[in-house]
Structure formats: structure tokens, C-alpha cells
Tab-separated table of C-alpha atoms in Angstrom:
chain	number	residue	atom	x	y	z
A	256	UNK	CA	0.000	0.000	0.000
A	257	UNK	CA	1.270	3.476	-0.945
A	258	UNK	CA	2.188	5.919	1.920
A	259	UNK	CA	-0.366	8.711	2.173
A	260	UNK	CA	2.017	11.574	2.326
A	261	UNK	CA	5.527	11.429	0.280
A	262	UNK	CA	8.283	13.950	1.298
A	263	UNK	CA	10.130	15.478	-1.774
A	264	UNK	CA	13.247	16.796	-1.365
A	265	UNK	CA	12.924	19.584	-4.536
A	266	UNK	CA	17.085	20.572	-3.843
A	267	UNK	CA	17.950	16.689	-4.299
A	268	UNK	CA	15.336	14.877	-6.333
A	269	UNK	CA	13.211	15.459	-9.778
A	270	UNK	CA	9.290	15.995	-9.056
A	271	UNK	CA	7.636	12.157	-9.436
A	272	UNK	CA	4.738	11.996	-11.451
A	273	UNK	CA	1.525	13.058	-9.751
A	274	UNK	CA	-0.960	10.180	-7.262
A	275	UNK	CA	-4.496	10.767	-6.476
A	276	UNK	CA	-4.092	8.781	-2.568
A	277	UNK	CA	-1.068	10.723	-1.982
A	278	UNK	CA	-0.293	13.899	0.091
A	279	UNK	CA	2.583	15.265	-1.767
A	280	UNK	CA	4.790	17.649	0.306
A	281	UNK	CA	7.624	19.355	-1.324
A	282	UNK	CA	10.727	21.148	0.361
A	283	UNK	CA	12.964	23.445	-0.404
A	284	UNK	CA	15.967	25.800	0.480
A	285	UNK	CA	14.975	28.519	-1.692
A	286	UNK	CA	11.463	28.713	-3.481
A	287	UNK	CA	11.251	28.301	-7.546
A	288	UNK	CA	9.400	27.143	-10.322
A	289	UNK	CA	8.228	23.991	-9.264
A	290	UNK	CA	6.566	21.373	-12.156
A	291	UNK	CA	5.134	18.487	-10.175
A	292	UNK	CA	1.835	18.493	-8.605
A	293	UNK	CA	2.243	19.376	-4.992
A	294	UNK	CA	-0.202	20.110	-2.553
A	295	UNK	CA	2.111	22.199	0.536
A	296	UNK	CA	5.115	23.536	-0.610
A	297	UNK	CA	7.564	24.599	2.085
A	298	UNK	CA	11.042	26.930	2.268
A	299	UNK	CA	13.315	28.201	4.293
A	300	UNK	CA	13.368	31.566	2.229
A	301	UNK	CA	11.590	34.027	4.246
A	302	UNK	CA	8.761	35.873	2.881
A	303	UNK	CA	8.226	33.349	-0.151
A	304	UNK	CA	5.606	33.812	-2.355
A	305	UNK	CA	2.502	31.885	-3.193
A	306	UNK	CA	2.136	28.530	-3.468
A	307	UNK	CA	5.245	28.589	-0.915
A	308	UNK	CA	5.208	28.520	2.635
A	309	UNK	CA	8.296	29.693	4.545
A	310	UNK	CA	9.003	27.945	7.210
A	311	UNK	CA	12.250	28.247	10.060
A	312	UNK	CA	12.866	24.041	9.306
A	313	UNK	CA	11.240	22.873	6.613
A	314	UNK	CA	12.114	19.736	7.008
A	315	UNK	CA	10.889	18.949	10.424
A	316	UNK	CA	7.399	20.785	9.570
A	317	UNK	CA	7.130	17.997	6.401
A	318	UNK	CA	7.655	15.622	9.275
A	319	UNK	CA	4.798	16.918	11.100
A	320	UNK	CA	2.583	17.192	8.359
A	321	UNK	CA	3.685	13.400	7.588
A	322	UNK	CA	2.596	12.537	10.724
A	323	UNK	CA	-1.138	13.958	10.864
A	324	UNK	CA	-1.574	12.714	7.365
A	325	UNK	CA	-0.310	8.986	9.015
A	326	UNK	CA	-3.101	9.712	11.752
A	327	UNK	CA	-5.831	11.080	10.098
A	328	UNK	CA	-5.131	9.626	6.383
A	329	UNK	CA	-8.594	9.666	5.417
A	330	UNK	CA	-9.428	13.041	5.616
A	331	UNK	CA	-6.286	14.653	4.680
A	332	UNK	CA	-6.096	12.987	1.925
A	333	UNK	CA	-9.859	13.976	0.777
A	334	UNK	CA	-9.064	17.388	1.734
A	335	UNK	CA	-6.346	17.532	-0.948
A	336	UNK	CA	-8.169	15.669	-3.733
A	337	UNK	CA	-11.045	18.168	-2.748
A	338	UNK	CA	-8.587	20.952	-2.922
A	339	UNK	CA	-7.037	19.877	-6.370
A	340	UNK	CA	-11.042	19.836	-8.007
A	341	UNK	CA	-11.752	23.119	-7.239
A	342	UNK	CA	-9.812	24.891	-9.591
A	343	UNK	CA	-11.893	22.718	-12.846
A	344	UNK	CA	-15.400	23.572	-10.558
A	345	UNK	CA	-18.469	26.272	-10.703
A	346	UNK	CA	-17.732	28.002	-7.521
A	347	UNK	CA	-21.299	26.402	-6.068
A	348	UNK	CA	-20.010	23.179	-6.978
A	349	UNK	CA	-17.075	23.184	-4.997
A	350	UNK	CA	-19.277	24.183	-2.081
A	351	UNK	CA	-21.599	20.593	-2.861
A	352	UNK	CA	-17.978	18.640	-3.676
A	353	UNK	CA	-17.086	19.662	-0.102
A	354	UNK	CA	-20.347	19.442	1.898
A	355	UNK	CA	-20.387	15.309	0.158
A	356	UNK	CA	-16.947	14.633	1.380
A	357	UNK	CA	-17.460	16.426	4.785
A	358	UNK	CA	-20.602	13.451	5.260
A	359	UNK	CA	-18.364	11.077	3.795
A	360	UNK	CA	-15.832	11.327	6.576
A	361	UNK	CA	-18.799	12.215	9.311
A	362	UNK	CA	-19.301	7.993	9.110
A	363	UNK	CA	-15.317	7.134	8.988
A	364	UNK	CA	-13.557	5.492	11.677
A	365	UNK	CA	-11.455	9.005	11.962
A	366	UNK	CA	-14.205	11.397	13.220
A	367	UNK	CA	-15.841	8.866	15.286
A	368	UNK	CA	-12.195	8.200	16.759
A	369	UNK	CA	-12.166	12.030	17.272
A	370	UNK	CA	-15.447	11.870	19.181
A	371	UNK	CA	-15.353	8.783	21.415
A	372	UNK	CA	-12.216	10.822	22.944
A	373	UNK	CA	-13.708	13.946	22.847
A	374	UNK	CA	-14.820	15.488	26.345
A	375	UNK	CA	-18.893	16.153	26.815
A	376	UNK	CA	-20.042	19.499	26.098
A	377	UNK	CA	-23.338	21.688	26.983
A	378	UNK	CA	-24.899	23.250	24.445
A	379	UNK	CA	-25.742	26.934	25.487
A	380	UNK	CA	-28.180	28.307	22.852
A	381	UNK	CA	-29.081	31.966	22.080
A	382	UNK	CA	-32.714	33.578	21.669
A	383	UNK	CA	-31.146	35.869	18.963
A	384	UNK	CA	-27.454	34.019	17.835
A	385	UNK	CA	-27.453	36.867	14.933
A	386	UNK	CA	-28.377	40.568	15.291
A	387	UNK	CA	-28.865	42.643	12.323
A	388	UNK	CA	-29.548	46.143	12.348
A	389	UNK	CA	-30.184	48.408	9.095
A	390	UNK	CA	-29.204	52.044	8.521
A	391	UNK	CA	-29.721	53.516	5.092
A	392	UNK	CA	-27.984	51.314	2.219
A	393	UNK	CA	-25.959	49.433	4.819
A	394	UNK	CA	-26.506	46.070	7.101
A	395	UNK	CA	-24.661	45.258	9.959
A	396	UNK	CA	-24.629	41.428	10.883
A	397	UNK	CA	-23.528	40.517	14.036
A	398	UNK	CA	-22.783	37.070	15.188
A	399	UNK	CA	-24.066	36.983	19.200
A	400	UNK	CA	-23.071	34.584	21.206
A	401	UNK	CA	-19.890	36.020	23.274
A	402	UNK	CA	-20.367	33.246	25.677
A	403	UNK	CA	-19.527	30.772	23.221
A	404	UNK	CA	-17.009	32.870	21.641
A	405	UNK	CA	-19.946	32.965	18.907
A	406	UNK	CA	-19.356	29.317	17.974
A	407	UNK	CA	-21.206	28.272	15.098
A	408	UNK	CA	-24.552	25.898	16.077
A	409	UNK	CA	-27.113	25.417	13.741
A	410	UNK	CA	-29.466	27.743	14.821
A	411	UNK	CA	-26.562	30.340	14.100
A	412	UNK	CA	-26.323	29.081	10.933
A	413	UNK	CA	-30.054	29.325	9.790
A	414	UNK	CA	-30.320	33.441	11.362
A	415	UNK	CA	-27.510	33.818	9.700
A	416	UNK	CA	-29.071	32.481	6.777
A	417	UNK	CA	-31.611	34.808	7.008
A	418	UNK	CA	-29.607	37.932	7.098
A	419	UNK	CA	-27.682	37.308	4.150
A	420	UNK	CA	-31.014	36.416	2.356
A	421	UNK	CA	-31.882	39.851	2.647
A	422	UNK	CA	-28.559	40.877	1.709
A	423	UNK	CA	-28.828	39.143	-1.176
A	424	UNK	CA	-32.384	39.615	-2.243
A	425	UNK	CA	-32.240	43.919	-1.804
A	426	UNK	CA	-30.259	45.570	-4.616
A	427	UNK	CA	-30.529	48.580	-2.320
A	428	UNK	CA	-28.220	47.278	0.000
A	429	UNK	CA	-24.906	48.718	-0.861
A	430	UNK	CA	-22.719	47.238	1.512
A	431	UNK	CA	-22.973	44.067	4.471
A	432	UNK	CA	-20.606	44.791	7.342
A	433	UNK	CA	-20.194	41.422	9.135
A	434	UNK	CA	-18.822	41.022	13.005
A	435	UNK	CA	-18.867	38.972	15.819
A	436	UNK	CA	-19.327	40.431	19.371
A	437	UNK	CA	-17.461	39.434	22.484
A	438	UNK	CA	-13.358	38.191	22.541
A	439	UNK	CA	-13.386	36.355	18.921
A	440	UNK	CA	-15.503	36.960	16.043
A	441	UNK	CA	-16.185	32.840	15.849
A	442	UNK	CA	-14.312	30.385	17.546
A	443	UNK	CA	-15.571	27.423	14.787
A	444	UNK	CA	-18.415	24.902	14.451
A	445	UNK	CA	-20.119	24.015	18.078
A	446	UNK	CA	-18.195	21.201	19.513
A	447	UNK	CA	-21.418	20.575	21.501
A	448	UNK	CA	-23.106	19.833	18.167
A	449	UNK	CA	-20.606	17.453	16.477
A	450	UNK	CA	-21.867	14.120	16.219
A	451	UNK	CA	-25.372	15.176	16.456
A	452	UNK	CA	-26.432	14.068	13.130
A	453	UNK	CA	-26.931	10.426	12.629
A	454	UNK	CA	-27.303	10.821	9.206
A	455	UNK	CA	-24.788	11.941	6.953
A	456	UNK	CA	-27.134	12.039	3.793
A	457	UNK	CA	-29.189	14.119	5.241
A	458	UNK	CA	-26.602	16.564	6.606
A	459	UNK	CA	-25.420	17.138	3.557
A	460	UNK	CA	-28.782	18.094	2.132
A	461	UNK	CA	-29.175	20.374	4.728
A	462	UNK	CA	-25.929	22.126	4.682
A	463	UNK	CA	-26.422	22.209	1.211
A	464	UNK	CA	-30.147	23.511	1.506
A	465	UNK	CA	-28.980	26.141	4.358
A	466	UNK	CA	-25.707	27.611	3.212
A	467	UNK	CA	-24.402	30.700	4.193
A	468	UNK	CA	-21.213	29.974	2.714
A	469	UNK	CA	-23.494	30.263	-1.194
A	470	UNK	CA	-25.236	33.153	0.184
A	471	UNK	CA	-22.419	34.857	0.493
A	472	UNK	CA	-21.029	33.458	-2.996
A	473	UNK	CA	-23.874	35.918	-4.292
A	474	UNK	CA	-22.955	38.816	-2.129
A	475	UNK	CA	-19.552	38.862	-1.018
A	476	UNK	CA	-18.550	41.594	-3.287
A	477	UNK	CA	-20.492	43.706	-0.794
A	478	UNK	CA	-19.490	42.060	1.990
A	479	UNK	CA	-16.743	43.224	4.525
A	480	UNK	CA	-15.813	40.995	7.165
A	481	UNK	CA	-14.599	42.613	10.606
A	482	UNK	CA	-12.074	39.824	12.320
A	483	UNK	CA	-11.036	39.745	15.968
A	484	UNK	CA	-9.576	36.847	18.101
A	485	UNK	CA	-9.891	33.605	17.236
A	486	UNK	CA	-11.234	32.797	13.733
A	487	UNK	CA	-11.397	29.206	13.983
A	488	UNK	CA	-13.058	26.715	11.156
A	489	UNK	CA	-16.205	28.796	10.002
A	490	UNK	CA	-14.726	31.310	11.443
A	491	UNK	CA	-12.711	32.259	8.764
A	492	UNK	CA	-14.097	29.864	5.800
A	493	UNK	CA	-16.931	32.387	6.033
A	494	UNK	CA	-15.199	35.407	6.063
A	495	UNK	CA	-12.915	34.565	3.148
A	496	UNK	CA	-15.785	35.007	0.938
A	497	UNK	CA	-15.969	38.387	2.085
A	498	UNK	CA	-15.124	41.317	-0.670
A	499	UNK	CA	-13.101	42.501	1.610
A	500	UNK	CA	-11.707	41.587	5.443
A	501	UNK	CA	-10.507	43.472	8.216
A	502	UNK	CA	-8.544	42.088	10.698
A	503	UNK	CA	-7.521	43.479	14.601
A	504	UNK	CA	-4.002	42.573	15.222
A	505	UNK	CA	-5.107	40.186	17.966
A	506	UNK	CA	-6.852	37.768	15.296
A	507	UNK	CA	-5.965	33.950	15.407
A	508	UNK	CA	-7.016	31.955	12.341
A	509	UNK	CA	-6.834	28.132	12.367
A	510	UNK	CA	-8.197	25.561	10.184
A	511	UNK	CA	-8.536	22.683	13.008
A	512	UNK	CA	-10.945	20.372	11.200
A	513	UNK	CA	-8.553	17.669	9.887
A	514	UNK	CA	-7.172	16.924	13.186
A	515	UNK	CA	-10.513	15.455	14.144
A	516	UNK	CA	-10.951	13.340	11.174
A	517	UNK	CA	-12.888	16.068	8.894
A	518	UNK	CA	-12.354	18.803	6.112
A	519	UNK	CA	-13.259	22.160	6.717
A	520	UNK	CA	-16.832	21.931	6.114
A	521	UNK	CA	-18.284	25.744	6.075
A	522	UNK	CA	-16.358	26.601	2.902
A	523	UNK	CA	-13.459	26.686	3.533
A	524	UNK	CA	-11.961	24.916	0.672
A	525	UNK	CA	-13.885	27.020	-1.578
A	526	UNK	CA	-13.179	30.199	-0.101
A	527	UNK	CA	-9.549	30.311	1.203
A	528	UNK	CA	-8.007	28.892	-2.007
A	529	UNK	CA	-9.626	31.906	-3.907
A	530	UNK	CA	-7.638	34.150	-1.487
A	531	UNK	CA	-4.201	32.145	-0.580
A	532	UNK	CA	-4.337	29.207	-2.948
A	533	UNK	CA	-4.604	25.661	-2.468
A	534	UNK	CA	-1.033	24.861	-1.681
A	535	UNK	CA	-1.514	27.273	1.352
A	536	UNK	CA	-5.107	25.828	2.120
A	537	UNK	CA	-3.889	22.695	2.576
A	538	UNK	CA	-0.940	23.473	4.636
A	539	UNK	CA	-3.124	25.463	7.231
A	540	UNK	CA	-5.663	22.659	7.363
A	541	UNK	CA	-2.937	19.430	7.719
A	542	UNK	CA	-1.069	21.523	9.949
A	543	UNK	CA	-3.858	23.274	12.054
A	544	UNK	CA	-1.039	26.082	12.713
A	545	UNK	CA	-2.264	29.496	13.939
A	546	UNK	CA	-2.055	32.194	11.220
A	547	UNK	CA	-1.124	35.565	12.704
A	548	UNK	CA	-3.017	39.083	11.343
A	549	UNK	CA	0.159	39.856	10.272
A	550	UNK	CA	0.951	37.130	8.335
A	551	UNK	CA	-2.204	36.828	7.272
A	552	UNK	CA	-2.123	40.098	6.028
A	553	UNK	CA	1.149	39.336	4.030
A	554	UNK	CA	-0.419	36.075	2.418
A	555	UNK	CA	-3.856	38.111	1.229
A	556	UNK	CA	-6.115	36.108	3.354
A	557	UNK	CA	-6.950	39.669	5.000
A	558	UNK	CA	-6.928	43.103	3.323
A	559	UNK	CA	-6.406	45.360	6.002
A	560	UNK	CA	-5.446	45.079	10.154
A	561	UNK	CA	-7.348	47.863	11.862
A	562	UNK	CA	-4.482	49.490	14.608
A	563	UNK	CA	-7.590	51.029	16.601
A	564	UNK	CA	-9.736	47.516	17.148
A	565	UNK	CA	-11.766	47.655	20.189
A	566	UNK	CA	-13.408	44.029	19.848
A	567	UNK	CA	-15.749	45.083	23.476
A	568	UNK	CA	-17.020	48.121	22.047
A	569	UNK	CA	-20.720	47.886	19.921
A	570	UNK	CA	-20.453	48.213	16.348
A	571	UNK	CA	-21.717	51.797	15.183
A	572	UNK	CA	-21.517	53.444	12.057
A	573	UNK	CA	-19.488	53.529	9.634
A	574	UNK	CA	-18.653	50.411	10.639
A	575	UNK	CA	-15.048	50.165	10.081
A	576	UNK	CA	-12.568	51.505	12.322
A	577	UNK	CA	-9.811	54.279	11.750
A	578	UNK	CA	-6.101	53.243	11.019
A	579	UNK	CA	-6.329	51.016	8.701
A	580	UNK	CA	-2.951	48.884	7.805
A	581	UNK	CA	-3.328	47.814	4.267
A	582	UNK	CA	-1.994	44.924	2.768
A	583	UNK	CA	0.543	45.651	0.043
């Protein structure tokens, strides 16, 4: 049986063709003009470009990533092939690609691994998990669950749902401001919800059915997306759609999901890869690394880091702070 992750060394050996069960991880010393297929590409060159990732041992972080493909095979390598279709898909096809392998790995031995060790957790709803509020041409959504560092339920998903409906059914809407109040703008799916579904078939129709992640495939350009603390999971595969994304410069993105046996199921592989490419996708997501603002500002996964960010205070108009860091 083939390996599910091969380690190229790009200084010392010729690409090898291409395999569609295989994480292929190519090193390094200095980033170039690479012609084999590779899903993470890793330097030691700092500040390489896209597809590369620079890295202080590049070697040792292919190691790690060897190792979480070796424990979690099955979804890391179905986030790849996932990855690798999107760039021949209709952007709401990638979305249904990744919502049938999400299900397909809710039933594998991986996930259920993940939650058979997982600790119990209390699910603390909200009467209102999404606020909106309306001032002339603009809409500001806010995600409002503090408690649960907004973590994304399903009752969060289906208000938020509802507010990018509107968004996307009013042409007099000129512009969707998106936050999340408390210490992070969304600390990920609800851990208190995973497993809940006993039927993968039908949570795909569902998540297919009620997708916030489309919505804002139809409105994003109007869209900006307000980031603070941890943006974990759907907290930034939502975002990413965004037009544009601001970022405090105490924002945390991770991509946790494969870790437990899954692929980032809120979008993610639709909408980072638009921003940062897959290469970069898939090394956030096999390595589940935190992603500063500041590097996130460098790779384009954010536009701007606001210097003034006061995540406690209540958004007011205009809805975007002062001192704005752009990216390049």
C-alpha cells in the first residue's frame, strides 16, 4: 500500500509523477518554479511567495505534516483531492464537492475516533445568535453569542441564513458589514453539536439547503468581514468570501478540522483557495497552525489590520474603524 504523504526533497530529487491517494509535500531551500503536482510547498526563504510557505525548518514541519496525514489519512487525503477539483469547478459546486466529502468522513472510523475521545459538552443556545440592524444602504450582521465565543450551532447558521437572504435579495443594500461580538468573532463549528447528526445524507442536504457559505457566494462583493480573536473553522471559511476583510491585530485563524478526522466543512476549501491558494489551504488545514493578522495580512487572506480595534465596544456606524494597515 502506498504511503499517504511522500516527502520530496525539490534541492535533491526530480518531481515524481503526480498520485491521487497521496499527500505530496515538497521542500525546499529557496522557493522556484516547481513542475510536479504538490499540494504544501515549504522553504526556508523568508517571505516566499505563493504557493510557498516559509518555514524556520522545513524539514521537520514535512515531518509533522507526515505525521497527521499517518493519523488522520482519510481526511487529509480527501481534503487535498477536494482541494485539487476546485480549480476545474463552478464556484457552487465546490461548495456541494465539499459538503459530500465532509458526510463522507462524518461515518469514517477518523471522526468517530475524534469523538469517542472527545470530552462532553453543553450546548448553550441563544434567543437571537445573529443581530442585524439596518441604517440607510448598509446592514450590519452581528454574530451573538460572546459566551460561546460565537461558535457556530445550527441555529446560528439558519439566522444567519436569514440575514444574508436579505442581503442578497435587496439591490438597495450597498454594503454588508459582518462582526462577531465578544473576545473572537467565531471560535468554529459548536463542539457541543458534532456528532449530532446520525445521518450523513441528510446533513449534507441540509448544509447544502442552508448555506451561508453560497449566500455569500452571491454577495460577497459587498461584503466586509470585521475579524477579531480567534477565527477558527467557520470562522474564517466564512469570512474569506468576504469582498473585503478586516482584521484586529489580535486575530488567530486556524483551520482545526482535519485533526478530528474532517475537512473544513463551512467553505473553507472554496473560499480560502480563492484568497491564498490551495497549496496554502492545505498546509493550514494538515497543519492546524495558527495564522497571525500579520501574516495573514502578508499572504492576502486579510486586506487590512485595523491598529484602533476595540473588539468590546458595539459596532456603530461607519462600521469600520480608523487606522487602517493595508496589505501591500
Amino acid at each position: 500500500m502506498e504511503l499517504p504523504a511522500l516527502l520530496v526533497d525539490l534541492d535533491r530529487t526530480e518531481p515524481p509523477a503526480p498520485s491521487p491517494d497521496v499527500v505530496a509535500i515538497g521542500v525546499a531551500a529557496r522557493p522556484g518554479v516547481v513542475t510536479g503536482d504538490f499540494d504544501v510547498l515549504l522553504t526556508r526563504a523568508p517571505g516566499a511567495h505563493r504557493p510557498w510557505v516559509s518555514c524556520a525548518d522545513p524539514h521537520a514541519t514535512a515531518e509533522q505534516l507526515r505525521k497527521v496525514v499517518a493519523a488522520q489519512p482519510a481526511a487529509a487525503i480527501t481534503l487535498v483531492q477536494v482541494l485539487r477539483m476546485g480549480s476545474v469547478l463552478l464556484p457552487r459546486q465546490r461548495l456541494i464537492v465539499e459538503s459530500l466529502a465532509y458526510s463522507a468522513l462524518q461515518g469514517g472510523s477518523g471522526f468517530r475516533a475524534w469523538l469517542s475521545a472527545a470530552r462532553p459538552r453543553t450546548h448553550r443556545p441563544a434567543a437571537e445568535p445573529v443581530r442585524t440592524r439596518r441604517d440607510g444602504d448598509r446592514l450590519a450582521v452581528t454574530l451573538d453569542r460572546p459566551w460561546a465565543r460565537n461558535a457556530f450551532d445550527a441555529a446560528t447558521r439558519d439566522a444567519l441564513c436569514e440575514a444574508l437572504e436579505v442581503a442578497v435579495a435587496d439591490p438597495s443594500i450597498a454594503r454588508v458589514d459582518l462582526y462577531g461580538r465578544g473576545p473572537a468573532f467565531c471560535g468554529g463549528g459548536d463542539l457541543a453539536e458534532f456528532g449530532s447528526s446520525r445521518d450523513p445524507a441528510e446533513a449534507h442536504r441540509v448544509r447544502v439547503h442552508r448555506s451561508p457559505a453560497a449566500l455569500l457566494q452571491r454577495c460577497g462583493a459587498k461584503v466586509t468581514a470585521h475579524l477579531h480573536g480567534a477565527c477558527v473553522g467557520a470562522g474564517i471559511e466564512l469570512p474569506a468570501f468576504a469582498g473585503r476583510v478586516t482584521s484586529a491585530p489580535d486575530t488567530v485563524i486556524r483551520l482545526p478540522e482535519v485533526s478530528m478526522g474532517l475537512i473544513p466543512g463551512a467553505g473553507g476549501t472554496a473560499s480560502l483557495p480563492a484568497r491564498i491558494g490551495r497549496e496554502r489551504t492545505a498546509y493550514l488545514a494538515l497543519s492546524g497552525a495558527a495564522l497571525s493578522a500579520a501574516e495573514a495580512l502578508r499572504w492576502g487572506l486579510v486586506d487590512g489590520i485595523a491598529a484602533d480595534w476595540d473588539a468590546a465596544a458595539e459596532p456603530e456606524p461607519p462600521w469600520r474603524p480608523a487606522g487602517i494597515i493595508l496589505a501591500g
